[in-house]
Amino acid sequence: ECGATCAPVVSADGALLGIITPSELLPAARAGATAGDVMSRATLGIPEDAPLAHAMATMAQAAVLALPVLAGDGAVVGTIGSIEALRFFARRWGYEIPARDAIEREPQPLG
């Protein structure tokens, strides 16, 4: 609903357990599914002070579209996705990119 590219799954103490992507949400539609049933086990994350280029290289090397962002103590503080990186650079290069919440969610007909 908010356009996120992934959702981190954390333990009660905030430790990263896994990631749920939109493609993994479809199986969750069945009754009784939990986050643990559909998540991918997290094997990597990115420190919150890592350069954006490092996050992008990590995503490219791992062939993933998003990563959890981790504080120094390992707690999840957010996510970074390929779309966020593209938006950052497009704005930096002078393109007007609307805020995420201003973008229409319904597909528009081509032409």
PDB file of C-alpha atoms in Angstrom:
ATOM      1  CA  GLU A   1       0.000   0.000   0.000  1.00  0.00           C
ATOM      2  CA  CYS A   2       2.850   2.410   0.758  1.00  0.00           C
ATOM      3  CA  GLY A   3       4.942   1.268  -2.203  1.00  0.00           C
ATOM      4  CA  ALA A   4       7.725  -0.314  -0.174  1.00  0.00           C
ATOM      5  CA  THR A   5       9.996  -2.718  -2.028  1.00  0.00           C
ATOM      6  CA  CYS A   6      10.365  -4.994   0.981  1.00  0.00           C
ATOM      7  CA  ALA A   7       9.359  -5.359   4.604  1.00  0.00           C
ATOM      8  CA  PRO A   8      11.868  -6.543   7.199  1.00  0.00           C
ATOM      9  CA  VAL A   9      10.757  -9.186   9.686  1.00  0.00           C
ATOM     10  CA  VAL A  10      12.313  -8.704  13.107  1.00  0.00           C
ATOM     11  CA  SER A  11      12.399 -10.573  16.400  1.00  0.00           C
ATOM     12  CA  ALA A  12      10.944  -9.150  19.600  1.00  0.00           C
ATOM     13  CA  ASP A  13      14.332  -7.596  20.372  1.00  0.00           C
ATOM     14  CA  GLY A  14      14.580  -5.985  16.913  1.00  0.00           C
ATOM     15  CA  ALA A  15      17.049  -8.419  15.330  1.00  0.00           C
ATOM     16  CA  LEU A  16      16.614  -9.043  11.615  1.00  0.00           C
ATOM     17  CA  LEU A  17      15.054 -12.428  10.828  1.00  0.00           C
ATOM     18  CA  GLY A  18      14.061 -12.074   7.202  1.00  0.00           C
ATOM     19  CA  ILE A  19      12.546 -10.028   4.409  1.00  0.00           C
ATOM     20  CA  ILE A  20       9.160 -10.155   2.723  1.00  0.00           C
ATOM     21  CA  THR A  21       8.926  -8.904  -0.850  1.00  0.00           C
ATOM     22  CA  PRO A  22       5.753  -8.256  -2.837  1.00  0.00           C
ATOM     23  CA  SER A  23       6.177 -11.557  -4.709  1.00  0.00           C
ATOM     24  CA  GLU A  24       6.244 -13.411  -1.400  1.00  0.00           C
ATOM     25  CA  LEU A  25       3.036 -11.787  -0.227  1.00  0.00           C
ATOM     26  CA  LEU A  26       0.869 -13.732  -2.680  1.00  0.00           C
ATOM     27  CA  PRO A  27       1.296 -17.019  -0.782  1.00  0.00           C
ATOM     28  CA  ALA A  28       0.488 -15.120   2.436  1.00  0.00           C
ATOM     29  CA  ALA A  29      -3.082 -14.651   1.242  1.00  0.00           C
ATOM     30  CA  ARG A  30      -3.924 -18.144   2.412  1.00  0.00           C
ATOM     31  CA  ALA A  31      -5.547 -18.298   5.831  1.00  0.00           C
ATOM     32  CA  GLY A  32      -3.243 -18.573   8.794  1.00  0.00           C
ATOM     33  CA  ALA A  33      -0.013 -17.595   7.007  1.00  0.00           C
ATOM     34  CA  THR A  34       2.526 -15.782   9.168  1.00  0.00           C
ATOM     35  CA  ALA A  35       5.448 -13.562   8.230  1.00  0.00           C
ATOM     36  CA  GLY A  36       7.729 -16.483   9.075  1.00  0.00           C
ATOM     37  CA  ASP A  37       5.871 -18.689   6.592  1.00  0.00           C
ATOM     38  CA  VAL A  38       6.579 -16.476   3.594  1.00  0.00           C
ATOM     39  CA  MET A  39       9.712 -14.480   4.370  1.00  0.00           C
ATOM     40  CA  SER A  40      13.109 -15.064   2.855  1.00  0.00           C
ATOM     41  CA  ARG A  41      15.708 -15.592   5.554  1.00  0.00           C
ATOM     42  CA  ALA A  42      17.861 -12.486   5.726  1.00  0.00           C
ATOM     43  CA  THR A  43      21.454 -13.120   4.830  1.00  0.00           C
ATOM     44  CA  LEU A  44      22.566  -9.547   4.309  1.00  0.00           C
ATOM     45  CA  GLY A  45      21.841  -6.014   5.250  1.00  0.00           C
ATOM     46  CA  ILE A  46      23.561  -2.670   4.901  1.00  0.00           C
ATOM     47  CA  PRO A  47      24.852  -0.433   7.719  1.00  0.00           C
ATOM     48  CA  GLU A  48      22.956   2.845   7.995  1.00  0.00           C
ATOM     49  CA  ASP A  49      26.161   4.816   7.476  1.00  0.00           C
ATOM     50  CA  ALA A  50      27.183   2.915   4.320  1.00  0.00           C
ATOM     51  CA  PRO A  51      27.499   4.967   1.128  1.00  0.00           C
ATOM     52  CA  LEU A  52      24.593   4.624  -1.301  1.00  0.00           C
ATOM     53  CA  ALA A  53      27.011   3.239  -3.900  1.00  0.00           C
ATOM     54  CA  HIS A  54      27.873   0.394  -1.503  1.00  0.00           C
ATOM     55  CA  ALA A  55      24.187  -0.425  -1.038  1.00  0.00           C
ATOM     56  CA  MET A  56      23.656  -0.425  -4.808  1.00  0.00           C
ATOM     57  CA  ALA A  57      26.703  -2.644  -5.395  1.00  0.00           C
ATOM     58  CA  THR A  58      25.519  -5.060  -2.699  1.00  0.00           C
ATOM     59  CA  MET A  59      22.052  -5.261  -4.288  1.00  0.00           C
ATOM     60  CA  ALA A  60      23.575  -5.828  -7.728  1.00  0.00           C
ATOM     61  CA  GLN A  61      25.984  -8.523  -6.521  1.00  0.00           C
ATOM     62  CA  ALA A  62      23.260 -10.335  -4.578  1.00  0.00           C
ATOM     63  CA  ALA A  63      20.679  -9.841  -7.357  1.00  0.00           C
ATOM     64  CA  VAL A  64      18.137  -8.381  -4.926  1.00  0.00           C
ATOM     65  CA  LEU A  65      15.996  -5.275  -5.258  1.00  0.00           C
ATOM     66  CA  ALA A  66      16.097  -4.170  -1.626  1.00  0.00           C
ATOM     67  CA  LEU A  67      18.101  -4.487   1.578  1.00  0.00           C
ATOM     68  CA  PRO A  68      17.370  -3.906   5.236  1.00  0.00           C
ATOM     69  CA  VAL A  69      19.273  -0.988   6.754  1.00  0.00           C
ATOM     70  CA  LEU A  70      20.883  -1.837  10.089  1.00  0.00           C
ATOM     71  CA  ALA A  71      22.029   0.274  13.033  1.00  0.00           C
ATOM     72  CA  GLY A  72      25.382  -0.449  14.658  1.00  0.00           C
ATOM     73  CA  ASP A  73      23.715  -2.811  17.144  1.00  0.00           C
ATOM     74  CA  GLY A  74      22.081  -4.810  14.329  1.00  0.00           C
ATOM     75  CA  ALA A  75      18.598  -3.363  14.816  1.00  0.00           C
ATOM     76  CA  VAL A  76      16.623  -2.702  11.637  1.00  0.00           C
ATOM     77  CA  VAL A  77      16.146   1.025  11.089  1.00  0.00           C
ATOM     78  CA  GLY A  78      14.734   0.938   7.555  1.00  0.00           C
ATOM     79  CA  THR A  79      15.062  -0.442   4.061  1.00  0.00           C
ATOM     80  CA  ILE A  80      16.728   0.734   0.879  1.00  0.00           C
ATOM     81  CA  GLY A  81      15.513  -0.391  -2.504  1.00  0.00           C
ATOM     82  CA  SER A  82      16.632   0.073  -6.072  1.00  0.00           C
ATOM     83  CA  ILE A  83      13.770   2.500  -6.702  1.00  0.00           C
ATOM     84  CA  GLU A  84      14.930   4.747  -3.838  1.00  0.00           C
ATOM     85  CA  ALA A  85      18.443   4.780  -5.299  1.00  0.00           C
ATOM     86  CA  LEU A  86      17.114   5.632  -8.771  1.00  0.00           C
ATOM     87  CA  ARG A  87      15.001   8.463  -7.337  1.00  0.00           C
ATOM     88  CA  PHE A  88      18.015   9.868  -5.481  1.00  0.00           C
ATOM     89  CA  PHE A  89      20.197   9.989  -8.575  1.00  0.00           C
ATOM     90  CA  ALA A  90      17.444  11.266 -10.863  1.00  0.00           C
ATOM     91  CA  ARG A  91      16.855  14.190  -8.468  1.00  0.00           C
ATOM     92  CA  ARG A  92      20.594  14.790  -8.172  1.00  0.00           C
ATOM     93  CA  TRP A  93      20.816  15.004 -11.976  1.00  0.00           C
ATOM     94  CA  GLY A  94      18.076  17.633 -12.053  1.00  0.00           C
ATOM     95  CA  TYR A  95      14.942  15.656 -12.813  1.00  0.00           C
ATOM     96  CA  GLU A  96      11.744  16.439 -10.980  1.00  0.00           C
ATOM     97  CA  ILE A  97      10.591  13.263  -9.286  1.00  0.00           C
ATOM     98  CA  PRO A  98       7.318  13.487  -7.340  1.00  0.00           C
ATOM     99  CA  ALA A  99       7.230  12.359  -3.748  1.00  0.00           C
ATOM    100  CA  ARG A 100       6.386   8.682  -3.422  1.00  0.00           C
ATOM    101  CA  ASP A 101       2.945   9.416  -1.962  1.00  0.00           C
ATOM    102  CA  ALA A 102       2.117  11.735  -4.879  1.00  0.00           C
ATOM    103  CA  ILE A 103       2.560   9.030  -7.506  1.00  0.00           C
ATOM    104  CA  GLU A 104      -0.622   7.406  -8.760  1.00  0.00           C
ATOM    105  CA  ARG A 105      -0.797   3.733  -7.874  1.00  0.00           C
ATOM    106  CA  GLU A 106      -3.280   2.747 -10.592  1.00  0.00           C
ATOM    107  CA  PRO A 107      -1.711   1.787 -13.932  1.00  0.00           C
ATOM    108  CA  GLN A 108      -2.370   4.340 -16.643  1.00  0.00           C
ATOM    109  CA  PRO A 109      -3.056   3.333 -20.262  1.00  0.00           C
ATOM    110  CA  LEU A 110      -0.144   3.791 -22.648  1.00  0.00           C
ATOM    111  CA  GLY A 111      -0.377   6.299 -25.484  1.00  0.00           C
TER     112      GLY A 111
END
